Tab-separated table of C-alpha atoms in Angstrom:
chain	number	residue	atom	x	y	z
A	181	MET	CA	-0.015	0.011	-0.027
A	182	LEU	CA	1.254	3.512	-0.856
A	183	GLN	CA	0.913	6.593	1.323
A	184	TYR	CA	-1.358	9.250	-0.176
A	185	PRO	CA	0.694	12.497	-0.314
A	186	LYS	CA	-1.713	14.814	1.492
A	187	PHE	CA	-1.683	18.130	-0.375
A	188	ASP	CA	-2.790	21.604	0.761
A	189	PRO	CA	-5.585	22.393	-1.763
A	190	VAL	CA	-4.561	26.076	-1.593
A	191	ALA	CA	-1.521	26.660	-3.823
A	192	LEU	CA	-1.071	30.330	-2.936
A	193	GLN	CA	-2.619	32.623	-0.376
A	194	ILE	CA	-2.446	36.351	-0.999
A	195	GLY	CA	-4.346	38.088	1.873
A	196	PRO	CA	-7.965	36.954	1.653
A	197	LEU	CA	-7.401	35.614	-1.869
A	198	ALA	CA	-6.800	31.843	-2.010
A	199	ILE	CA	-5.624	30.285	-5.276
A	200	HIS	CA	-6.471	26.596	-5.357
A	201	TRP	CA	-4.485	23.886	-7.095
A	202	TYR	CA	-7.736	22.717	-8.822
A	203	GLY	CA	-8.240	26.061	-10.424
A	204	LEU	CA	-4.625	26.236	-11.526
A	205	MET	CA	-5.057	22.750	-13.212
A	206	TYR	CA	-7.982	24.158	-15.245
A	207	LEU	CA	-5.814	27.149	-16.261
A	208	ALA	CA	-2.872	24.893	-17.169
A	209	GLY	CA	-5.232	22.670	-19.197
A	210	PHE	CA	-6.586	25.530	-21.281
A	211	ALA	CA	-3.103	27.012	-21.683
A	212	LEU	CA	-1.940	23.692	-23.072
A	213	VAL	CA	-4.833	23.547	-25.413
A	214	TYR	CA	-3.738	26.953	-26.783
A	215	VAL	CA	-0.107	25.861	-27.118
A	216	LEU	CA	-0.985	22.650	-28.982
A	217	GLY	CA	-3.619	24.391	-31.052
A	218	ARG	CA	-1.181	27.096	-32.067
A	219	ARG	CA	1.337	24.412	-33.140
A	220	ARG	CA	-1.207	22.655	-35.301
A	221	ILE	CA	-2.179	25.888	-37.025
A	222	THR	CA	1.354	27.097	-37.653
A	223	SER	CA	2.436	23.695	-38.904
A	224	GLY	CA	-0.377	23.629	-41.515
A	225	HIS	CA	-2.658	21.027	-39.986
A	226	THR	CA	-5.643	23.242	-40.727
A	227	THR	CA	-6.180	25.965	-43.349
A	228	SER	CA	-9.726	26.765	-42.047
A	229	LEU	CA	-8.689	28.332	-38.737
A	230	ASN	CA	-6.243	31.010	-37.731
A	231	LEU	CA	-4.810	32.029	-34.319
A	232	ARG	CA	-7.592	34.484	-33.635
A	233	ASP	CA	-10.143	31.745	-34.250
A	234	LEU	CA	-8.291	29.516	-31.806
A	235	GLU	CA	-8.400	32.252	-29.109
A	236	ASP	CA	-12.068	32.741	-29.662
A	237	LEU	CA	-12.737	29.029	-29.550
A	238	ILE	CA	-10.828	28.653	-26.276
A	239	PHE	CA	-12.637	31.597	-24.642
A	240	TYR	CA	-16.131	30.369	-25.522
A	241	SER	CA	-15.159	26.764	-24.707
A	242	VAL	CA	-14.285	27.869	-21.151
A	243	LEU	CA	-17.846	29.147	-20.861
A	244	GLY	CA	-19.171	25.946	-22.430
A	245	VAL	CA	-17.194	23.780	-20.013
A	246	VAL	CA	-18.259	25.695	-16.912
A	247	LEU	CA	-21.967	26.156	-17.850
A	248	GLY	CA	-22.356	22.762	-19.438
A	249	GLY	CA	-20.410	20.988	-16.744
A	250	ARG	CA	-22.513	22.541	-14.022
A	251	LEU	CA	-25.827	22.032	-15.754
A	252	GLY	CA	-24.857	18.438	-16.646
A	253	TYR	CA	-24.117	17.747	-12.911
A	254	VAL	CA	-27.483	19.273	-11.952
A	255	LEU	CA	-29.478	17.321	-14.496
A	256	PHE	CA	-27.618	14.027	-14.567
A	257	TYR	CA	-26.661	13.601	-10.907
A	258	LYS	CA	-28.923	15.644	-8.557
A	259	PRO	CA	-32.005	16.860	-10.396
A	260	ALA	CA	-34.346	16.398	-7.475
A	261	TYR	CA	-32.114	18.225	-5.080
A	262	TYR	CA	-31.581	21.257	-7.323
A	263	LEU	CA	-35.238	21.351	-8.232
A	264	ALA	CA	-35.870	21.891	-4.544
A	265	HIS	CA	-32.896	24.303	-4.152
A	266	PRO	CA	-32.732	26.103	-7.516
A	267	LEU	CA	-30.575	28.981	-6.268
A	268	GLU	CA	-27.754	26.538	-5.441
A	269	VAL	CA	-27.278	25.780	-9.133
A	270	ALA	CA	-25.117	28.912	-9.208
A	271	TYR	CA	-23.061	27.849	-6.141
A	272	LEU	CA	-20.094	26.694	-8.180
A	273	TRP	CA	-17.771	26.982	-5.165
A	274	GLN	CA	-19.583	24.044	-3.597
A	275	GLY	CA	-18.248	21.801	-6.378
A	276	GLY	CA	-20.156	19.547	-8.692
A	277	MET	CA	-19.204	19.407	-12.378
A	278	SER	CA	-19.933	16.796	-15.013
A	279	PHE	CA	-17.484	15.991	-17.845
A	280	HIS	CA	-20.324	14.822	-20.044
A	281	GLY	CA	-22.194	18.056	-19.448
A	282	GLY	CA	-19.038	20.064	-20.182
A	283	LEU	CA	-18.593	18.150	-23.427
A	284	ILE	CA	-22.158	18.984	-24.522
A	285	GLY	CA	-21.380	22.634	-23.692
A	286	VAL	CA	-18.242	22.617	-25.896
A	287	ILE	CA	-20.170	20.841	-28.686
A	288	VAL	CA	-22.770	23.664	-28.605
A	289	VAL	CA	-19.926	26.198	-28.801
A	290	MET	CA	-18.372	24.421	-31.771
A	291	LEU	CA	-21.756	24.229	-33.524
A	292	LEU	CA	-22.282	27.928	-33.199
A	293	PHE	CA	-18.661	28.716	-34.197
A	294	ALA	CA	-18.895	26.506	-37.292
A	295	ARG	CA	-22.104	28.222	-38.269
A	296	LYS	CA	-20.594	31.656	-37.786
A	297	LYS	CA	-17.496	30.728	-39.863
A	298	LYS	CA	-19.580	28.826	-42.432
A	299	LEU	CA	-17.479	25.664	-41.911
A	300	PRO	CA	-18.424	22.062	-41.476
A	301	PHE	CA	-18.886	21.149	-37.795
A	302	PHE	CA	-16.377	18.315	-38.105
A	303	ALA	CA	-13.768	20.677	-39.475
A	304	ILE	CA	-13.874	22.362	-36.042
A	305	SER	CA	-14.245	19.260	-33.897
A	306	ASP	CA	-11.522	17.305	-35.660
A	307	PHE	CA	-9.144	20.187	-35.005
A	308	ILE	CA	-10.164	20.503	-31.311
A	309	ALA	CA	-10.387	16.768	-30.331
A	310	PRO	CA	-6.626	16.016	-30.147
A	311	LEU	CA	-6.116	19.100	-27.941
A	312	ILE	CA	-8.589	17.978	-25.263
A	313	PRO	CA	-7.055	14.915	-23.591
A	314	LEU	CA	-4.074	16.544	-21.851
A	315	GLY	CA	-6.387	19.233	-20.549
A	316	LEU	CA	-8.568	16.464	-19.104
A	317	GLY	CA	-5.452	14.959	-17.609
A	318	PHE	CA	-4.692	18.148	-15.705
A	319	GLY	CA	-8.272	18.127	-14.385
A	320	ARG	CA	-7.713	14.529	-13.028
A	321	LEU	CA	-4.465	15.611	-11.482
A	322	GLY	CA	-6.446	18.360	-9.743
A	323	ASN	CA	-8.881	15.691	-8.485
A	324	PHE	CA	-5.939	13.702	-7.056
A	325	ILE	CA	-4.468	16.725	-5.308
A	326	ASN	CA	-7.828	17.499	-3.818
A	327	GLY	CA	-8.122	13.933	-2.631
A	328	GLU	CA	-11.524	13.507	-4.248
A	329	LEU	CA	-13.227	11.140	-6.673
A	330	TRP	CA	-11.187	8.267	-5.167
A	331	GLY	CA	-11.454	4.634	-6.188
A	332	ARG	CA	-13.098	1.571	-4.759
A	333	PRO	CA	-11.496	-0.486	-1.920
A	334	THR	CA	-8.749	-2.806	-3.174
A	335	ASP	CA	-5.682	-4.724	-2.065
A	336	VAL	CA	-3.454	-3.940	-5.067
A	337	PRO	CA	0.093	-2.905	-3.965
A	338	TRP	CA	-0.395	0.696	-5.143
A	339	ALA	CA	-3.618	1.256	-3.254
A	340	MET	CA	-3.874	4.412	-1.141
A	341	VAL	CA	-5.865	5.527	1.871
A	342	PHE	CA	-7.550	8.818	1.057
A	343	PRO	CA	-8.117	10.712	4.345
A	344	ASP	CA	-11.336	12.335	3.168
A	345	SER	CA	-12.975	9.004	2.531
A	346	GLY	CA	-13.331	8.732	6.299
A	347	ASP	CA	-13.152	4.901	6.455
A	348	GLY	CA	-9.440	4.172	6.352
A	349	LEU	CA	-9.736	1.749	3.498
A	350	ALA	CA	-7.074	1.287	0.901
A	351	ARG	CA	-8.494	2.350	-2.506
A	352	HIS	CA	-7.623	2.477	-6.174
A	353	PRO	CA	-6.068	5.854	-7.096
A	354	SER	CA	-8.663	6.036	-9.925
A	355	GLN	CA	-7.851	9.696	-10.559
A	356	LEU	CA	-4.427	8.634	-11.777
A	357	TYR	CA	-5.863	5.849	-13.896
A	358	GLU	CA	-7.963	8.497	-15.686
A	359	LEU	CA	-4.968	10.856	-15.932
A	360	GLY	CA	-3.108	8.066	-17.681
A	361	LEU	CA	-5.850	6.691	-19.999
A	362	GLU	CA	-8.118	9.683	-20.703
A	363	GLY	CA	-5.180	12.101	-20.603
A	364	ILE	CA	-1.881	10.633	-21.817
A	365	VAL	CA	-2.930	7.557	-23.791
A	366	LEU	CA	-5.869	9.192	-25.511
A	367	PHE	CA	-3.753	12.244	-26.398
A	368	ALA	CA	-1.043	10.049	-27.955
A	369	LEU	CA	-3.598	8.071	-29.962
A	370	LEU	CA	-5.408	11.148	-31.310
A	371	TRP	CA	-2.208	13.163	-31.905
A	372	TRP	CA	-0.795	10.230	-33.958
A	373	PHE	CA	-4.107	9.542	-35.805
A	374	SER	CA	-4.624	13.182	-36.738
A	375	SER	CA	-1.072	13.673	-37.927
A	376	LYS	CA	-2.161	12.362	-41.357
A	377	PRO	CA	-5.109	13.452	-43.465
A	378	ARG	CA	-8.287	11.622	-42.398
A	379	PRO	CA	-11.889	11.647	-43.610
A	380	LEU	CA	-13.808	14.490	-42.090
A	381	GLY	CA	-15.295	13.399	-38.753
A	382	GLN	CA	-12.975	10.444	-38.066
A	383	VAL	CA	-10.837	12.167	-35.459
A	384	SER	CA	-13.971	13.291	-33.656
A	385	GLY	CA	-15.380	9.779	-33.793
A	386	LEU	CA	-12.194	8.328	-32.428
A	387	PHE	CA	-12.228	10.814	-29.579
A	388	LEU	CA	-15.693	9.806	-28.572
A	389	MET	CA	-14.928	6.141	-28.765
A	390	GLY	CA	-11.596	6.465	-26.933
A	391	TYR	CA	-12.786	8.641	-24.084
A	392	GLY	CA	-16.038	6.692	-23.615
A	393	THR	CA	-14.180	3.356	-23.515
A	394	PHE	CA	-11.460	4.517	-21.131
A	395	ARG	CA	-14.011	6.203	-18.801
A	396	PHE	CA	-16.222	3.130	-18.881
A	397	LEU	CA	-13.362	0.861	-17.839
A	398	VAL	CA	-11.960	3.169	-15.166
A	399	GLU	CA	-15.388	3.458	-13.590
A	400	PHE	CA	-15.066	-0.169	-12.493
A	401	THR	CA	-12.312	0.994	-10.088
A	402	ARG	CA	-13.899	4.341	-9.123
A	403	GLU	CA	-16.139	4.710	-6.064
A	404	PRO	CA	-19.730	5.565	-7.269
A	405	ASP	CA	-21.245	8.766	-5.950
A	406	ASN	CA	-22.654	7.962	-2.534
A	407	PHE	CA	-25.983	9.701	-3.263
A	408	LEU	CA	-26.440	7.509	-6.434
A	409	GLY	CA	-24.549	4.269	-5.985
A	410	LEU	CA	-24.615	1.828	-8.809
A	411	LEU	CA	-27.536	1.957	-11.262
A	412	ALA	CA	-29.139	-0.554	-13.603
A	413	GLY	CA	-26.913	-3.428	-14.632
A	414	GLY	CA	-24.519	-2.658	-11.752
A	415	LEU	CA	-23.146	0.257	-13.742
A	416	SER	CA	-22.363	3.783	-12.508
A	417	MET	CA	-23.808	7.017	-13.851
A	418	GLY	CA	-20.476	7.724	-15.509
A	419	GLN	CA	-20.659	4.398	-17.323
A	420	TRP	CA	-24.211	4.937	-18.539
A	421	LEU	CA	-23.262	8.398	-19.832
A	422	SER	CA	-20.161	6.994	-21.601
A	423	LEU	CA	-21.928	4.242	-23.516
A	424	PRO	CA	-23.719	6.650	-25.816
A	425	MET	CA	-20.347	8.325	-26.512
A	426	VAL	CA	-18.807	5.026	-27.616
A	427	ALA	CA	-21.868	4.177	-29.821
A	428	LEU	CA	-22.026	7.636	-31.415
A	429	GLY	CA	-18.274	7.675	-32.013
A	430	ALA	CA	-18.402	4.221	-33.683
A	431	ILE	CA	-21.235	5.370	-35.927
A	432	ILE	CA	-19.377	8.527	-36.964
A	433	PHE	CA	-16.104	6.669	-37.537
A	434	SER	CA	-17.710	3.916	-39.595
A	435	PHE	CA	-19.913	6.290	-41.625
A	436	THR	CA	-17.029	8.604	-42.538
A	437	ALA	CA	-14.808	5.608	-43.403
A	438	LYS	CA	-17.474	4.186	-45.822
A	439	ARG	CA	-18.154	7.606	-47.380
A	440	SER	CA	-14.487	8.209	-48.030
A	441	SER	CA	-14.064	4.804	-49.710
A	442	ARG	CA	-16.790	5.456	-52.402
């Protein structure tokens, strides 16, 4: 068993202003998206977008992540609670964000941006998809630093006791599994796949399949939300939300492959 390195969630305190590691991880994630996106534009991976477009996309995507992530958490995880306490929907400092909701928020942003630029939606999403995983990885690192979203009890040698779990049980460091799979592995896969010309939509389809599959698998080691537990079929909410991603990604990938071979 490994010792969980207890972190101070506050990275920097300036008078009454506290800067949290989790917030810094979000900033680092979006900064990396900009750096990678700039590299793809300057290296000629896209002729449809310029650096100003990238800056606009990132700005509006931040709004999409925050608003979509919060509304997704409200609707997917605690609809009854927030129906009874509607003002608390805006209490972002209490925590509660959904990746799947944030993804929907970013998709809406890309749809509107593509319409404004008069470009195919997949021209935007294929460009953005390879930039996302490392940003997700920073988010999972933030979860690990906060000691939250820990895994299920286990006796594997690298298990950790997370103090905030309150039960003293050794658990999977599932945040690090997600960092590795949804962050590093998915990034490497998408970066490699998108390095050559692909049929429009295939990179987006691969992202949906890859993230959905990795998230589905890691959820077997992640402790379900205590207010939900496991749902139908012994699956978690995260798994049920990931299955449509895999199915939609497979449909997009297959359809674009057939269309390009005609």
